Short mmCIF file of C-alpha atoms and ligand atoms in Angstrom, two decimals:
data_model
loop_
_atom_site.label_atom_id
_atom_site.label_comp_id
_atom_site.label_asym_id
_atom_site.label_seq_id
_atom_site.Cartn_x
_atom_site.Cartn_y
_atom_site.Cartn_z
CA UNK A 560 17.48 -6.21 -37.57
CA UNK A 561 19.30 -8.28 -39.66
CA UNK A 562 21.72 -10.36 -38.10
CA UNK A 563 24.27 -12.30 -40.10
CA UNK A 564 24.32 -11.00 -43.48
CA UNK A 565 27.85 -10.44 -44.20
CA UNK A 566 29.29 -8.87 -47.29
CA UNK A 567 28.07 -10.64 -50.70
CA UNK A 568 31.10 -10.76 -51.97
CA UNK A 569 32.33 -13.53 -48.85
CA UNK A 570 29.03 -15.56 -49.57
CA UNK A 571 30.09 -15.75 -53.55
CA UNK A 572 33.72 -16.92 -52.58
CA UNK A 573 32.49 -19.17 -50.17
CA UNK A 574 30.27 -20.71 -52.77
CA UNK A 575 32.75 -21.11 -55.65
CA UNK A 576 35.57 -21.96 -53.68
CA UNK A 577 33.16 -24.99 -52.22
CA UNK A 578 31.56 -26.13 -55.95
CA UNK A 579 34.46 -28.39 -56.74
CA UNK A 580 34.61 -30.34 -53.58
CA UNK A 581 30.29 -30.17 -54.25
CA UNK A 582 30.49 -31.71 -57.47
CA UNK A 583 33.15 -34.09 -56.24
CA UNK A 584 30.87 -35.66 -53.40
CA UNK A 585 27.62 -36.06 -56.05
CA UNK A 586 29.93 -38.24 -58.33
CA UNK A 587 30.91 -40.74 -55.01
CA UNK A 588 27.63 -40.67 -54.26
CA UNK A 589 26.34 -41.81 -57.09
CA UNK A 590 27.93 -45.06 -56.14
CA UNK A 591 26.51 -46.18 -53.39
CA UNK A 592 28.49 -45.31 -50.04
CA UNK A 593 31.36 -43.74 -50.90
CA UNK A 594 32.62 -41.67 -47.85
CA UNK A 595 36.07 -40.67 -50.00
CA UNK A 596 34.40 -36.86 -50.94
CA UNK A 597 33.42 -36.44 -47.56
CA UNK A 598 37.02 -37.59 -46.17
CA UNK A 599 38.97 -35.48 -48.52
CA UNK A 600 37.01 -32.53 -47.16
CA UNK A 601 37.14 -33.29 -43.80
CA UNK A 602 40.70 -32.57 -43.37
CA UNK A 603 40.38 -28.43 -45.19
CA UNK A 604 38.21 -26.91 -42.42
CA UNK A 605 38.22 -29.16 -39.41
CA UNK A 606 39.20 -27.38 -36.56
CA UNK A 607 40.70 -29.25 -33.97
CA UNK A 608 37.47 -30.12 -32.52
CA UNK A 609 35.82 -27.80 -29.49
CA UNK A 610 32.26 -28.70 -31.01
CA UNK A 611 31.63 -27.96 -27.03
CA UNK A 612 31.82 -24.57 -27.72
CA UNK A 613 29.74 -24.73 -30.64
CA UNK A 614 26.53 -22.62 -31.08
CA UNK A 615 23.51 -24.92 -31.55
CA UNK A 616 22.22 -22.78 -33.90
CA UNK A 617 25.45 -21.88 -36.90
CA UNK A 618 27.16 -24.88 -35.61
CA UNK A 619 30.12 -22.54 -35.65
CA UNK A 620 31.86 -21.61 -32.46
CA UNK A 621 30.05 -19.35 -30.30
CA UNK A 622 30.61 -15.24 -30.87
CA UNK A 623 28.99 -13.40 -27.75
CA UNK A 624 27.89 -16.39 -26.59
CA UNK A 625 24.82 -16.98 -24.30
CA UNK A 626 23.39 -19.88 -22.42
CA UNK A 627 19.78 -20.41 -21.91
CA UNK A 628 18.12 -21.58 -18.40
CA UNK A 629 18.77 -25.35 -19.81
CA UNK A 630 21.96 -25.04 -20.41
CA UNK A 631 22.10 -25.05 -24.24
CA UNK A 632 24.71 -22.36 -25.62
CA UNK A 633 24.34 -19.85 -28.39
CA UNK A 634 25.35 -17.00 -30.23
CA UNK A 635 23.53 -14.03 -28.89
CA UNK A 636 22.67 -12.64 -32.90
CA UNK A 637 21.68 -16.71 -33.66
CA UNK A 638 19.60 -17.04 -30.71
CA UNK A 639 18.09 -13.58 -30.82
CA UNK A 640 17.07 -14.16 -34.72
CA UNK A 641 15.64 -17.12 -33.21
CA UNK A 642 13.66 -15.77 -31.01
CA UNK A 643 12.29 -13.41 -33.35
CA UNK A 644 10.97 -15.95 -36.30
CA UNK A 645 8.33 -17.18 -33.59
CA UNK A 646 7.63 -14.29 -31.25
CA UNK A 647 4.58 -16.08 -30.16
CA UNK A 648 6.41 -19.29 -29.28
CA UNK A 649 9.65 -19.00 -27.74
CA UNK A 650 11.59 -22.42 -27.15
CA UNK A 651 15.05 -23.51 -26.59
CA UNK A 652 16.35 -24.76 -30.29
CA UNK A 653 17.46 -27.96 -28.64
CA UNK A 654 15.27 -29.01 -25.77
CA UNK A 655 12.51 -27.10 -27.02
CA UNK A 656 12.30 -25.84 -23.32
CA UNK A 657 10.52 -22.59 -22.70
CA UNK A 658 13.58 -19.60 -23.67
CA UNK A 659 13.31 -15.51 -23.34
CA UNK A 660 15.78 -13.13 -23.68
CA UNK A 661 15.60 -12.27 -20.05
CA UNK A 662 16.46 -15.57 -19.18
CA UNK A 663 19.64 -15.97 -20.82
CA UNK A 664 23.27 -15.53 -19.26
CA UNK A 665 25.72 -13.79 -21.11
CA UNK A 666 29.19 -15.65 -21.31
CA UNK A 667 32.62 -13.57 -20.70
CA UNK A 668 35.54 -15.15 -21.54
CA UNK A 669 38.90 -13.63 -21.51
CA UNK A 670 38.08 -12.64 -24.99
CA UNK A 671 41.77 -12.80 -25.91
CA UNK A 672 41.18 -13.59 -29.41
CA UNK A 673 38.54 -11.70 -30.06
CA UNK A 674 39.98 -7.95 -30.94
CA UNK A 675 36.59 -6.49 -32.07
CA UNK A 676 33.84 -5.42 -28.75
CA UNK A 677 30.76 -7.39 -28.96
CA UNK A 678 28.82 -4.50 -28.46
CA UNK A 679 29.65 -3.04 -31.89
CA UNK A 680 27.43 -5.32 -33.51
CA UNK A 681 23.60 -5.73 -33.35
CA UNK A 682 21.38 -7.08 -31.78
CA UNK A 683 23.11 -5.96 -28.47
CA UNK A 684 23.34 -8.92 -25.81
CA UNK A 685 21.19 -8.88 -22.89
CA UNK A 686 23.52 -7.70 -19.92
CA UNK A 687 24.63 -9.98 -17.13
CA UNK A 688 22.67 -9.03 -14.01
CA UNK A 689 24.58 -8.24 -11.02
CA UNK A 690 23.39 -7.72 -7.55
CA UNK A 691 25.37 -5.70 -4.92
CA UNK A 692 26.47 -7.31 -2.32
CA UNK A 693 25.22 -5.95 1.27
CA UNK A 694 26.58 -3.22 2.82
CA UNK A 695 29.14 -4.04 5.29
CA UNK A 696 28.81 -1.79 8.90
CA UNK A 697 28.04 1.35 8.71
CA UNK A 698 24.97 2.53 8.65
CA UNK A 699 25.27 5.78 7.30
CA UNK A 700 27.16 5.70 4.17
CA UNK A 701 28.62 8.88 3.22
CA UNK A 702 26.27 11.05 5.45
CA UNK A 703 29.86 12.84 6.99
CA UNK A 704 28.86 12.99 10.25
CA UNK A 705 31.54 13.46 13.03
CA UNK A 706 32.19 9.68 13.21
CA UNK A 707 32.81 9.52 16.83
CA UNK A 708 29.72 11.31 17.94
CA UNK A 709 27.49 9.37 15.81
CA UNK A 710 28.39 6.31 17.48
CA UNK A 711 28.16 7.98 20.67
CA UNK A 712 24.64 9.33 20.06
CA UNK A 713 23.45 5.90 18.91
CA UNK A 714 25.01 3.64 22.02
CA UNK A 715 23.67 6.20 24.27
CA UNK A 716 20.07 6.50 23.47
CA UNK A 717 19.17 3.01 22.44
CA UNK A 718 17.48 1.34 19.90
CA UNK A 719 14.73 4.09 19.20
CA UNK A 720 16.80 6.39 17.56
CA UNK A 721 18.69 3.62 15.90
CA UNK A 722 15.53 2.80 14.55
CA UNK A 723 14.85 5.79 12.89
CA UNK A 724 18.30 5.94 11.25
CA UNK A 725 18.07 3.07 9.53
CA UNK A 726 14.15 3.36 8.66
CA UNK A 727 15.41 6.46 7.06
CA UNK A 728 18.50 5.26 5.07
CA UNK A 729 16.07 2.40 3.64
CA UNK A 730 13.21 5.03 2.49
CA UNK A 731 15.31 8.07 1.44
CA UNK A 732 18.04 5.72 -0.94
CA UNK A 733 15.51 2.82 -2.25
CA UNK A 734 18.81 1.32 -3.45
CA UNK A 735 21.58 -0.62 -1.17
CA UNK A 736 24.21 2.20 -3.31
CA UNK A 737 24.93 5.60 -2.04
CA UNK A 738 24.12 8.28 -4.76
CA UNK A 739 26.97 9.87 -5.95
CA UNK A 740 28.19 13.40 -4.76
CA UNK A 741 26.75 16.33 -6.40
CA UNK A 742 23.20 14.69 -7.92
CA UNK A 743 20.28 15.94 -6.95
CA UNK A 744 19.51 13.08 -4.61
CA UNK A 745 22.40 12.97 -2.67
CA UNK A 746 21.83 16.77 -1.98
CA UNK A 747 18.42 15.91 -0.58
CA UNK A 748 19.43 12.82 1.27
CA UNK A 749 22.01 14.90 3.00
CA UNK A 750 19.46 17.61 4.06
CA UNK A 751 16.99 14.98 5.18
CA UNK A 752 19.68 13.26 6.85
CA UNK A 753 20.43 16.85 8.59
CA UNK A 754 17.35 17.17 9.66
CA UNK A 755 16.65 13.96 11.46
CA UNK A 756 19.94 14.33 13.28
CA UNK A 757 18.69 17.66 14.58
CA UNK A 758 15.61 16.19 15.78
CA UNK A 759 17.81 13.48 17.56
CA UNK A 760 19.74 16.36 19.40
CA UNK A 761 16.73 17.83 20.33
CA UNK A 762 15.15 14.75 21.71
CA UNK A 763 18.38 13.98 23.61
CA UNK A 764 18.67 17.76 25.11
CA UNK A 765 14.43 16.73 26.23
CA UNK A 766 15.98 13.50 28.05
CA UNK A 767 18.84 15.16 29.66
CA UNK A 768 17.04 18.43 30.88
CA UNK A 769 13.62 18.00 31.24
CA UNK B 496 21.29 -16.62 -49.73
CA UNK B 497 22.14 -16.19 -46.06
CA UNK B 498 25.38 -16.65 -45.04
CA UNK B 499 24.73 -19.15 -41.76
CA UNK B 500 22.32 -21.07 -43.98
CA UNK B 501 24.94 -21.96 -46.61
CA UNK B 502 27.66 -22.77 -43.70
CA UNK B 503 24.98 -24.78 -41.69
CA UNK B 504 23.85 -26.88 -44.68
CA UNK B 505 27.69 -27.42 -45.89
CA UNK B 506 28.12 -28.66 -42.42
CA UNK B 507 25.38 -31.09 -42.45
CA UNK B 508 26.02 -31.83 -45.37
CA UNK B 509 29.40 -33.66 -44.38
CA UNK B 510 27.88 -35.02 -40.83
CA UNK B 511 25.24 -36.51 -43.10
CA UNK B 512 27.88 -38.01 -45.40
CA UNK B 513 29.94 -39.45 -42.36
CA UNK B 514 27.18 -40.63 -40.09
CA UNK B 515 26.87 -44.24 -39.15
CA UNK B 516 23.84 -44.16 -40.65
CA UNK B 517 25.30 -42.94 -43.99
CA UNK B 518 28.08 -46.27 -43.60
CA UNK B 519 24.71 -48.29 -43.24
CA UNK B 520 23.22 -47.14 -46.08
CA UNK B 521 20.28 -46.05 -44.12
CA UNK B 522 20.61 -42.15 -45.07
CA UNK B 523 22.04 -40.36 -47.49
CA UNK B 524 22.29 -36.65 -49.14
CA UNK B 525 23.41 -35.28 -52.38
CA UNK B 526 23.67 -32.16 -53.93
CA UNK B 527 21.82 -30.86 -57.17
CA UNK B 528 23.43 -28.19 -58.61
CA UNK B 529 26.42 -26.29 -56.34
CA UNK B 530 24.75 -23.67 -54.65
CA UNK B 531 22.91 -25.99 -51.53
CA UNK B 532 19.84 -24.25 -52.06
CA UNK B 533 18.44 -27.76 -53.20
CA UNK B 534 19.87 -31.33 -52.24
CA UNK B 535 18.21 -34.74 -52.71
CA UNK B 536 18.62 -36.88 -49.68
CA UNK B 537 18.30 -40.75 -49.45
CA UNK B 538 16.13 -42.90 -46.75
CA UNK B 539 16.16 -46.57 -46.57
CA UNK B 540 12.90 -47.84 -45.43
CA UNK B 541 13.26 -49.68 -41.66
CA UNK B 542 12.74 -53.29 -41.23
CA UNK B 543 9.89 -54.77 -40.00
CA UNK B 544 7.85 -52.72 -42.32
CA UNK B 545 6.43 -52.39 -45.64
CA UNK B 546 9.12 -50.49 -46.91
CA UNK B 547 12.39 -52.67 -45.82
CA UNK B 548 14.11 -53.03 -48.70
CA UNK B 549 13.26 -49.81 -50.54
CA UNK B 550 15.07 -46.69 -51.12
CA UNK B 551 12.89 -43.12 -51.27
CA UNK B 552 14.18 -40.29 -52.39
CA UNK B 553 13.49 -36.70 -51.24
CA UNK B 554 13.69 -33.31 -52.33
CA UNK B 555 14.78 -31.08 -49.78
CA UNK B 556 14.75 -27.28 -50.50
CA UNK B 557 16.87 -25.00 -48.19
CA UNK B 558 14.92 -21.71 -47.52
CA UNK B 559 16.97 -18.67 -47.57
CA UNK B 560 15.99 -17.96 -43.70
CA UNK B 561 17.30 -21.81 -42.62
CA UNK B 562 17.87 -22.84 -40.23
CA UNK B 563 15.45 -20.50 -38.35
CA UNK B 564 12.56 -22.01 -40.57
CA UNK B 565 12.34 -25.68 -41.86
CA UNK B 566 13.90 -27.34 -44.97
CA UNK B 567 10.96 -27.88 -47.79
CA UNK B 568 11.18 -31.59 -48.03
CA UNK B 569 9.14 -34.35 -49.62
CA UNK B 570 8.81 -37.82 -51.17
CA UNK B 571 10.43 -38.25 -55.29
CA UNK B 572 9.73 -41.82 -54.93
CA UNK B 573 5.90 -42.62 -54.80
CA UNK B 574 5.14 -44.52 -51.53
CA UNK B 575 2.18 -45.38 -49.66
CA UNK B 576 1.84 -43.99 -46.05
CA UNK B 577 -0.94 -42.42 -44.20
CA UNK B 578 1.25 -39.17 -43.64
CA UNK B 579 2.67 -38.95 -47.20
CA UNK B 580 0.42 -37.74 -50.37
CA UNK B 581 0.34 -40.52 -52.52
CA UNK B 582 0.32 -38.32 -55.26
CA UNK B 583 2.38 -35.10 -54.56
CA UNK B 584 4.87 -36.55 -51.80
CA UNK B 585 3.86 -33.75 -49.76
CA UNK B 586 4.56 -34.74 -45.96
CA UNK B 587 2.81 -34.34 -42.95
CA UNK B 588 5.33 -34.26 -40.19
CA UNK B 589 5.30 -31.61 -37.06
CA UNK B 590 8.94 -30.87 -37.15
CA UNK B 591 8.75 -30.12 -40.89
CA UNK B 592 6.43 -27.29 -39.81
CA UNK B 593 5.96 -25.87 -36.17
CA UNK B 594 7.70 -28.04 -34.33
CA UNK B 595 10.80 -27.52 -36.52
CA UNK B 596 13.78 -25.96 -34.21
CA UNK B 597 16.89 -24.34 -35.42
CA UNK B 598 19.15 -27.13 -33.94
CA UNK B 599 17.84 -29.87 -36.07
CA UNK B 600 19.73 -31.00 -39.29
CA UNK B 601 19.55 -32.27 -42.00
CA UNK B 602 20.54 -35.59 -40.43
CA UNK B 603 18.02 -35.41 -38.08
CA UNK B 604 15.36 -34.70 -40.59
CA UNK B 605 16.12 -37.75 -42.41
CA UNK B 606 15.90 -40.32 -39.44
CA UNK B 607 12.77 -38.62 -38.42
CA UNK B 608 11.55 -39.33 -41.70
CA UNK B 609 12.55 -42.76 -41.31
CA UNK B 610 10.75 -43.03 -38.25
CA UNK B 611 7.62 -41.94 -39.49
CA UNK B 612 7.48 -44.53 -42.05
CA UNK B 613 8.06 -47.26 -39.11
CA UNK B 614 5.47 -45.18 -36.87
CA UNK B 615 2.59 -43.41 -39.02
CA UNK B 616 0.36 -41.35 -37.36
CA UNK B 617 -3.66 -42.16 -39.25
CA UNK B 618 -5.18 -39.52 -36.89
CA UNK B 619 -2.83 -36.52 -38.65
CA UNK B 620 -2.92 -37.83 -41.72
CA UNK B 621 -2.00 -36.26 -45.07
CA UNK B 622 -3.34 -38.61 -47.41
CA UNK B 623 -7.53 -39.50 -46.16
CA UNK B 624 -7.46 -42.68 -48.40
CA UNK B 625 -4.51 -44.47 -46.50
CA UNK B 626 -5.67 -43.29 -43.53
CA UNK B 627 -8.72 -45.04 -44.07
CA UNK B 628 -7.57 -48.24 -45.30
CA UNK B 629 -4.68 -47.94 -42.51
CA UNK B 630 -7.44 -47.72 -39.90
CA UNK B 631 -9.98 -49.57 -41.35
CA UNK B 632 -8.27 -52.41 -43.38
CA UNK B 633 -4.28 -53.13 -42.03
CA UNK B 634 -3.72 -55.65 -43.23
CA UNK B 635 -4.35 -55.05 -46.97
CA UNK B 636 -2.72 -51.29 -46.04
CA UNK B 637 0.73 -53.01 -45.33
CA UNK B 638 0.26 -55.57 -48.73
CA UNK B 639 -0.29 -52.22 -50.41
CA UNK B 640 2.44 -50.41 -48.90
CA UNK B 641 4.79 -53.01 -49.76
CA UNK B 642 3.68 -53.39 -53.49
CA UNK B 643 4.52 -49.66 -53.73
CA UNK B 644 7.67 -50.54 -52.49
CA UNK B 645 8.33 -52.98 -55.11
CA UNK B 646 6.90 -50.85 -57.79
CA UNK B 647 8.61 -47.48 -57.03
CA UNK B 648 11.44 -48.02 -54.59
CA UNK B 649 13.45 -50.85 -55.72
CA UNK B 650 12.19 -53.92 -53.50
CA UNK B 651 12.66 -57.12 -55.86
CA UNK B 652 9.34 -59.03 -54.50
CA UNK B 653 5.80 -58.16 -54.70
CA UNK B 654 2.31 -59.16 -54.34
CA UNK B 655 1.69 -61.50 -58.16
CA UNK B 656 -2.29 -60.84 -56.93
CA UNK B 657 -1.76 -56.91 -57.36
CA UNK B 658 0.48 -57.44 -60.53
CA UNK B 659 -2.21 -59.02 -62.33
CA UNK B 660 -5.22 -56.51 -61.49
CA UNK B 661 -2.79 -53.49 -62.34
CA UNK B 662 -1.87 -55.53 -65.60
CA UNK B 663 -5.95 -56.24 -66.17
CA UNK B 664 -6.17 -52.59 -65.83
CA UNK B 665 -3.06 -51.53 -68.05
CA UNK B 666 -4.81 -54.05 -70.96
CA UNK B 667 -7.68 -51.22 -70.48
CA UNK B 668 -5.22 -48.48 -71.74
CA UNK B 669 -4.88 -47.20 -68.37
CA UNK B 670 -0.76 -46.02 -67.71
CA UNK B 671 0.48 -48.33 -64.21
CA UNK B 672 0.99 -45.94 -62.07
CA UNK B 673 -2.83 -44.43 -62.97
CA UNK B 674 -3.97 -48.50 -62.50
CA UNK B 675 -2.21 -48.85 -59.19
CA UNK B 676 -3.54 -45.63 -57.20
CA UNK B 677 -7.54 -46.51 -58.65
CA UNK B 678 -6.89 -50.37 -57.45
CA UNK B 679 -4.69 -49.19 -53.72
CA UNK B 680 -7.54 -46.71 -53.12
CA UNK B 681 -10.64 -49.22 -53.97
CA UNK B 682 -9.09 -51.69 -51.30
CA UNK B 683 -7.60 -53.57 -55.01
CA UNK B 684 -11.89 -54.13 -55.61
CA UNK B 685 -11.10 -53.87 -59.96
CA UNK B 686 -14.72 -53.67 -60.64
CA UNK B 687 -14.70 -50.33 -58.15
CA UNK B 688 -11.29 -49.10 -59.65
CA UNK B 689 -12.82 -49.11 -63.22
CA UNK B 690 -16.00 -47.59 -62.40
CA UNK B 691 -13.21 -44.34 -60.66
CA UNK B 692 -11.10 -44.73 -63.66
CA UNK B 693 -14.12 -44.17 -66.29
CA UNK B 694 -16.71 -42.89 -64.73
ZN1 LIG C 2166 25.61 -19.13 -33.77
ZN1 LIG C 2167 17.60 -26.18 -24.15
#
């Protein structure tokens, strides 16, 4: 659960490294509007500035980064610490707009910098969402039926049969994707799929002969 | 403490420092002591109200968990305002408690502050006895305000009326600040401010 808490050690450095500049900016202070401490400083750890690509919430450039519904841009572990001081009252840090973690969009970059995976670290970012896109033609994906007389079968008879086929594919997969060979559903779907094209046969033999 | 919470206020700390508002004079923020756990920041009170001219200090404490929950901030200087304890310094002011959201800063803290002393709010107040006289009596709450001004925050001009009651009052062996909280909260009535004092 926690998010940020680096080593102790880094924190200490951090701090002693920054008292002198600290101490340096109380004494300008103290007269009146003296910007020299904060000038001096300025130039150690500016970055050339990309405060575009800043998180709104560490002000530092954005690691995983995620962007909320309005836009505003984050670290996923700042965000998601966030989110869980007020569990009760979820709002964007900026806009105060209403914010989930289902409602955020993960940001992928080219990551060329970054050597270490994202997903090593905790909290793990939501996942980007991705639909499939629609089928395109056939209508019987990976059912290995002799390709030819499928097509025949279909053209021949009509739409009733048609009808059937497709009714089927949409109630035996539930999904758009094809299970994979060799799981259990793709075993039944190809009996079931067997099955209906026997009854097809048979109801062709009934218009041919009877 | 945390590490984001010392890099966020070391941050703020210079955008306070170079903000236009910090060439004005309007804002400003120091630190006490090195570690940013505690800072004292700077407001100059806005014009066109009883506290142009003055200069209120704060004390602003940096929890441990900032910036996911507010800074601890309130009034050093002694000031009169319907949202501001006249004796504690303890403010009332929504983003100091649950409206506060992780993308504010220390900067924006302090001009909100500022704000509230240009726009009070009597119906949230945090001090009942302004609130009252800001409601009930304005005109005598803004000569008030601004005597506190001159008092405690540095304004060179102020009411001679109110100088000579506290003084009356100070004769009595009261201390001034003692003489000028009985005499702001009895609407500057001295009989009414002695009877509080001694009764
Ligand atoms: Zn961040
Ligand atoms: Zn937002």
């Amino acid at each position: 659960m926690t998010v940020v808490v680096l080593e102790e050690d880094s924190t200490i450095t951090m701090a002693t490294a920054r008292a002198p500049t600290a101490s340096d900016s109380t004494h300008s202070d103290n007269s009146s509007s003296n910007p020299s401490g904060g000038g001096a400083e300025g130039g150690g750890d500016d970055v050339p500035d990309n405060s575009n690509f800043e998180c709104n919430i560490c002000l530092d450039t954005a690691k995983d980064a995620v962007i909320s519904m309005c836009g505003h841009l984050f670290c996923w572990p700042c965000l998601h610490q966030w989110l869980e001081t007020r569990p009760n009252h979820q709002t964007c840090p900026v806009c105060k707009a209403a914010i989930s973690r289902d409602k955020v969009i993960p940001l992928y970059g080219r990551g060329s910098g970054n050597q270490q995976d994202p997903r090593d670290k905790l909290p793990p970012r939501p996942s980007g969402q991705r639909t499939e896109p629609e089928p395109q033609g056939g209508f019987m994906p990976g059912l290995g039926l002799g390709e030819a007389g499928g097509f025949q079968f279909h053209f021949g008879i009509g739409a009733f049969p048609f009808g059937i086929f497709t009714t089927f594919n949409n109630w035996g997969g539930a999904a758009a994707v094809p299970p994979a060979p060799g799981t259990q559903q793709y075993q039944e779907e190809r009996f079931l799929s067997q099955v209906l094209m026997a009854m097809g046969l048979l109801f062709l033999f009934w218009l041919i002969f009877v | 403490m945390a590490n984001i919470a010392i890099q966020r206020i070391k941050r703020e700390f210079k955008e306070v420092i170079k903000s236009d508002e910090a060439q004005k004079c309007a804002i400003n923020v120091e630190l006490v002591g090195d570690d940013y756990r505690e800072l004292r920041g700077e407001i100059a009170g806005p014009p066109d109200t009883p506290y142009e001219g003055a200069t209120f200090q704060l004390e602003i404490k940096v929890p441990e968990t900032y910036p996911f929950n507010p800074p601890k901030v309130k009034f050093v200087t002694k000031i009169w305002h319907p949202n501001i304890s006249s004796v504690t310094g303890a403010i009332c002011l929504d983003i100091l408690k649950d409206q506060w959201a992780a993308a504010m800063t220390l900067r924006t803290v302090l001009l909100s502050l500022q704000a509230l002393l240009a726009a009070a709010e009597p119906d949230d107040p945090q001090d009942a006895v302004v609130a009252k006289q800001f409601k009930e009596n304005h005109s005598l709450f803004l000569q008030t305000a601004q005597y506190w001004s001159h008092v405690h925050a540095g304004v060179p001009k102020g009411n001679s009326e109110f100088a000579k009651k506290v003084r009356c009052l100070q004769d009595m062996g009261v201390g001034e600040h003692q003489a000028l909280v009985a005499l702001s909260s009895c609407n500057w009535d001295v009989d009414r401010a002695i009877e509080q004092l001694f009764s």
